[in-house]
CSV table of C-alpha atoms in Angstrom, one decimal:
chain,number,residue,atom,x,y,z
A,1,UNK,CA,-43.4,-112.2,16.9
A,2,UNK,CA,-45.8,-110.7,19.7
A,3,UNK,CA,-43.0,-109.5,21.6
A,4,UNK,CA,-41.7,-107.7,18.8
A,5,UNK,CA,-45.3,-106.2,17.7
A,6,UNK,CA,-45.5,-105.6,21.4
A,7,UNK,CA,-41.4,-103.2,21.4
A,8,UNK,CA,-42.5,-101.3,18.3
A,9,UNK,CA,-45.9,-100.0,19.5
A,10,UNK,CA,-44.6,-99.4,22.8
A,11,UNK,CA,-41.5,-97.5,20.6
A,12,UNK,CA,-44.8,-95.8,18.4
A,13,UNK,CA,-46.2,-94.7,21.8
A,14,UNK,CA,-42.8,-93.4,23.3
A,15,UNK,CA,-41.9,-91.3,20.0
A,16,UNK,CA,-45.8,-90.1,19.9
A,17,UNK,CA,-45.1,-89.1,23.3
A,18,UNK,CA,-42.2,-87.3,22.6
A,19,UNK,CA,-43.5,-85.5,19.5
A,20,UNK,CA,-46.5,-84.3,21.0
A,21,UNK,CA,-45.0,-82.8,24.1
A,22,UNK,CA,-42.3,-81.2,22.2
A,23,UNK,CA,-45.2,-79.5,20.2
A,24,UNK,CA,-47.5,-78.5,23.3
A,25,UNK,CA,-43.8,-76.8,24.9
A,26,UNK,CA,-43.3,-74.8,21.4
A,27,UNK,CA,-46.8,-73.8,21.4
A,28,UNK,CA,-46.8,-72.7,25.1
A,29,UNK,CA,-43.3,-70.9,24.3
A,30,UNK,CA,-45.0,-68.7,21.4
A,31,UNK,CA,-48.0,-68.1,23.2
A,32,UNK,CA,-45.8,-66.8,26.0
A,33,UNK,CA,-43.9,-65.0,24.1
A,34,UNK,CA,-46.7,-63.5,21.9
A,35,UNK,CA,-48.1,-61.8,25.1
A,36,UNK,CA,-44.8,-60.7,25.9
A,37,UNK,CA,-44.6,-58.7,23.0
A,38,UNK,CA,-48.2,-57.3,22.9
A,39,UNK,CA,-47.6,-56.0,26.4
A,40,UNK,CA,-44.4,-54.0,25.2
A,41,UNK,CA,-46.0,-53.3,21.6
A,42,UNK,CA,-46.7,-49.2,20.8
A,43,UNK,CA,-49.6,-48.3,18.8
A,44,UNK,CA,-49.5,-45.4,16.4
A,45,UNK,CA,-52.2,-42.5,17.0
A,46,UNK,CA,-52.8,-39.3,15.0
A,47,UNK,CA,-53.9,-36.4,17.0
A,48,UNK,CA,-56.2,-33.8,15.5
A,49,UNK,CA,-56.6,-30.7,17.0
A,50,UNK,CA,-58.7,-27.2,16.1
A,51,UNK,CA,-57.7,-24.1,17.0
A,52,UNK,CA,-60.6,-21.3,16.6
A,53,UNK,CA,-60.8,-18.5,14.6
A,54,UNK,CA,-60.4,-15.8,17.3
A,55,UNK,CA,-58.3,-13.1,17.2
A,56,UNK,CA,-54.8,-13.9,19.0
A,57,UNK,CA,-56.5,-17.5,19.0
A,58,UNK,CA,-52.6,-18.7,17.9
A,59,UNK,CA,-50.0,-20.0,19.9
A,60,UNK,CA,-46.0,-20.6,19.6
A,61,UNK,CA,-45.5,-21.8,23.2
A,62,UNK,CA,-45.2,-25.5,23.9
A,63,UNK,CA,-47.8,-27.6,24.4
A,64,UNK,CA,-48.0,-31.1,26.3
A,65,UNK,CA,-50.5,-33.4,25.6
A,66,UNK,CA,-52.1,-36.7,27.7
A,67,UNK,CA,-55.1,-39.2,27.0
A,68,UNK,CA,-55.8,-42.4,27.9
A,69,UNK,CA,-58.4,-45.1,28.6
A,70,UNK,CA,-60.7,-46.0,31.3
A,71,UNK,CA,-57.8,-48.7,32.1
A,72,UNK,CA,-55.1,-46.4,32.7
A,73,UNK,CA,-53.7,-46.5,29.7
A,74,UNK,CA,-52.0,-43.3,29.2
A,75,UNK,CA,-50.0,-41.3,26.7
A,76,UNK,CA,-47.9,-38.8,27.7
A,77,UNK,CA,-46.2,-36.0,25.0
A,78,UNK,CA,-44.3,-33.2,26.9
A,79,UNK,CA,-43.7,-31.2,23.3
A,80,UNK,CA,-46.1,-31.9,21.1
A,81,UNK,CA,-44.9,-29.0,18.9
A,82,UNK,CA,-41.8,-31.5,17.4
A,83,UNK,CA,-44.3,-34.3,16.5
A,84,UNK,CA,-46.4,-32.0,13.6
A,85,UNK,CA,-47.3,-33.9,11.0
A,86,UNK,CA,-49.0,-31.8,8.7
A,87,UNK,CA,-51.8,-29.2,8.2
A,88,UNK,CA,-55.5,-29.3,7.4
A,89,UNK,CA,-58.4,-26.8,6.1
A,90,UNK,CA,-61.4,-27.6,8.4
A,91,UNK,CA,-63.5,-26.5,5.9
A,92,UNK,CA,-61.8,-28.8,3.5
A,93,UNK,CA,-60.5,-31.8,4.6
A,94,UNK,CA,-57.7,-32.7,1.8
A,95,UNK,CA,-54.2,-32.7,3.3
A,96,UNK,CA,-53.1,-29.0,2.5
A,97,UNK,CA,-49.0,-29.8,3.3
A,98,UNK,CA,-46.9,-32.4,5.1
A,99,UNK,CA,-44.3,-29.4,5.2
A,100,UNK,CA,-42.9,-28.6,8.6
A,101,UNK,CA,-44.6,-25.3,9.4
A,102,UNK,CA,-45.5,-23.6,12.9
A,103,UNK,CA,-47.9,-25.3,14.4
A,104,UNK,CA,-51.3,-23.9,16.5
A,105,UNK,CA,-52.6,-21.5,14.1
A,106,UNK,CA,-55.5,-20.1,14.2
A,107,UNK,CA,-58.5,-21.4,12.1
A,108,UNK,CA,-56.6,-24.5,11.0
A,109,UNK,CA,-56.1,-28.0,12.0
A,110,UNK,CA,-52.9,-29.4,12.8
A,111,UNK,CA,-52.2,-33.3,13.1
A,112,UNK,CA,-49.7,-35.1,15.3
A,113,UNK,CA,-48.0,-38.4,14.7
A,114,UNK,CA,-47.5,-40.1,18.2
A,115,UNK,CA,-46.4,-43.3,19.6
A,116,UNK,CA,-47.4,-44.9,23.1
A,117,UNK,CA,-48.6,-47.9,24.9
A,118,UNK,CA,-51.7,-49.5,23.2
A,119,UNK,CA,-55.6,-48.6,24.9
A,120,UNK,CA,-57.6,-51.4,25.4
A,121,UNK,CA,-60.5,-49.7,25.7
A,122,UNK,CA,-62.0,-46.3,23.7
A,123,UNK,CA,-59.9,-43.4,24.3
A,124,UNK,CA,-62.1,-41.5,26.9
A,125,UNK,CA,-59.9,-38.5,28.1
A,126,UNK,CA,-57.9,-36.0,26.8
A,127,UNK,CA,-55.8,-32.6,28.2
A,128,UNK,CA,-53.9,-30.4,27.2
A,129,UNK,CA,-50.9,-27.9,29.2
A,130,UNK,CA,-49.6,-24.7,28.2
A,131,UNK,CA,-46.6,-23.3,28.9
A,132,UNK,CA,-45.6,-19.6,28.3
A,133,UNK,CA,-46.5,-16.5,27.6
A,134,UNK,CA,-49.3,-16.8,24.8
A,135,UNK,CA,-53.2,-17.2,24.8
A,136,UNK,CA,-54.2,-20.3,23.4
A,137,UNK,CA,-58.0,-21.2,22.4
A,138,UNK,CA,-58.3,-24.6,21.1
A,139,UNK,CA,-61.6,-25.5,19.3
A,140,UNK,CA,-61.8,-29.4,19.7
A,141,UNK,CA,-59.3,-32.7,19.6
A,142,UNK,CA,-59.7,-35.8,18.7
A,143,UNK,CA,-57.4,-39.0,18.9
A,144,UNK,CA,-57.8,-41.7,15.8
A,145,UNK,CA,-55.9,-45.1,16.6
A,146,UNK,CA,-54.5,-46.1,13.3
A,147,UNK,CA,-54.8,-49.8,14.1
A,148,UNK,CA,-57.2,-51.4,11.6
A,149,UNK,CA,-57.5,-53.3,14.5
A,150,UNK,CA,-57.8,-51.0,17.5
A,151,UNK,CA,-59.6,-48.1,15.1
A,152,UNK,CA,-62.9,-48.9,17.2
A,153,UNK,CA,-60.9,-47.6,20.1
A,154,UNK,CA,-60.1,-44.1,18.6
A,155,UNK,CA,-62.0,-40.9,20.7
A,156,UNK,CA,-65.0,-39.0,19.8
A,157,UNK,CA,-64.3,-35.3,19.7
A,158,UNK,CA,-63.3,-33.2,23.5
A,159,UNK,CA,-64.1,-29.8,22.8
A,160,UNK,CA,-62.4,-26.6,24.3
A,161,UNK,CA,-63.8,-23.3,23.0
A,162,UNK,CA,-61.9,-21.1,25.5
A,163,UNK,CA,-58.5,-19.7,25.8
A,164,UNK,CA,-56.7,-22.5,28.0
A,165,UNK,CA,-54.6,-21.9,31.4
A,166,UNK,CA,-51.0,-21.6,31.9
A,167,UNK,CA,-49.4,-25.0,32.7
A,168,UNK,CA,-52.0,-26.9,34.1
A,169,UNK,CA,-53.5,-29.3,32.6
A,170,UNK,CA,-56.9,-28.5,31.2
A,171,UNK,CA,-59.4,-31.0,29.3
A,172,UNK,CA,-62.6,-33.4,29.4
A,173,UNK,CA,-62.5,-37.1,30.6
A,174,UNK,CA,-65.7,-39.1,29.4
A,175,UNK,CA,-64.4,-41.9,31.6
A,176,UNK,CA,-66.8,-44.1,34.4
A,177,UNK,CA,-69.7,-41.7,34.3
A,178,UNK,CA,-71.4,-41.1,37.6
A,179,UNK,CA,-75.2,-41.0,37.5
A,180,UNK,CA,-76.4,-37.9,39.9
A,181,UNK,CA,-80.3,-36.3,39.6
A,182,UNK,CA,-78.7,-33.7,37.8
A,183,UNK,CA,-77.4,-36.2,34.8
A,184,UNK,CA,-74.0,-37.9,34.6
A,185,UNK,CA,-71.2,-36.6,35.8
A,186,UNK,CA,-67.5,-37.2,34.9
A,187,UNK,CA,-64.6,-37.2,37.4
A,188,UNK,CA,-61.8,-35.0,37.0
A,189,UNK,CA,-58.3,-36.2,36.5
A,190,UNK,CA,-55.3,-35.0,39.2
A,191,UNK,CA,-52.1,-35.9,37.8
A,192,UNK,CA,-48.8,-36.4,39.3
A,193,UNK,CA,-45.6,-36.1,37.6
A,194,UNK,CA,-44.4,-39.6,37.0
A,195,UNK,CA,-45.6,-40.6,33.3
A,196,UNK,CA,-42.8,-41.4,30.7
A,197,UNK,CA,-41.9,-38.8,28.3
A,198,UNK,CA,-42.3,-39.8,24.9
């Protein structure tokens, strides 16, 4: 009788055994794969942007488009013009149209739908490129992650207030502030040519 008491519970012990590393692998395996996916995951951002009231403040050319993180993060948009979402009053908020209309007029605000790799940490830099013929005087941008989970990450507002120079890229970065006797001071971003097009 012991020896039989003794073969089940060693049997109990073997399947518990069994079970429980099974469990731990699966676990492992999801975790794994869990990080997998929230490396390759996009997030979704709306872009906002102003363009003043000048005269000839307007624009038709294409405009490109790149912020990012203080992790190098980045988002890269070569023609922002195709991702227009819809049109704003500045002075009134409410969603005037979703219709497809030109966008970078002036005294209006103009939102952009994009996708990209997911910041980790608040948006802190933001430029803008020109290309043509056109002057273009952009009043401020601002990026809004629409994450309910990442919406702590979105941008405060990078303001412009000038007419912008021909394809280069022109902007603020708020990122790693450098502390001088003359108050903080943010480095400027040189970009090469090798970020994904989205």
């Amino acid at each position: 009788m012991r020896l039989f008491r003794g073969v089940v519970i060693l049997t109990n012990y073997v399947v518990f055994l069994a079970i429980t590393t099974n469990t731990c692998t699966r676990v492992a395996t999801a975790q794994f794969q869990n990080t997998d996916e929230q490396v390759m995951r996009n997030c979704s951002y709306l872009v906002s942007i102003e363009t003043t009231c000048t005269k000839g403040a307007e624009t038709s050319d294409h405009v490109s488009l790149r912020f990012g993180d203080a992790k190098s993060n980045e988002i890269l948009v070569h023609n922002l013009n195709s991702k227009h979402a819809s049109r704003v009053d500045p002075l009134d908020p409410q969603l005037l149209d979703d219709l497809p209309r030109k966008p970078f007029q002036a005294c209006m605000v103009d939102q952009f739908r994009v996708e990209g790799q997911c910041v980790d940490s608040p948006i802190c830099y933001l430029y803008l490129k020109l290309a043509g013929a056109d002057d273009w005087r952009p009043a401020s941008a601002l990026v809004r992650v629409l994450d309910p989970l990442r919406s702590h990450l979105s941008s405060g507002s990078f303001y412009f207030r000038r007419y912008l120079p021909r394809r280069v890229w022109h902007g603020s970065e708020y990122c790693d502030p450098e502390i001088t006797p003359f108050g903080l001071r943010y480095r400027r971003k040189s970009f090469a040519n090798r970020s994904p097009k989205l």
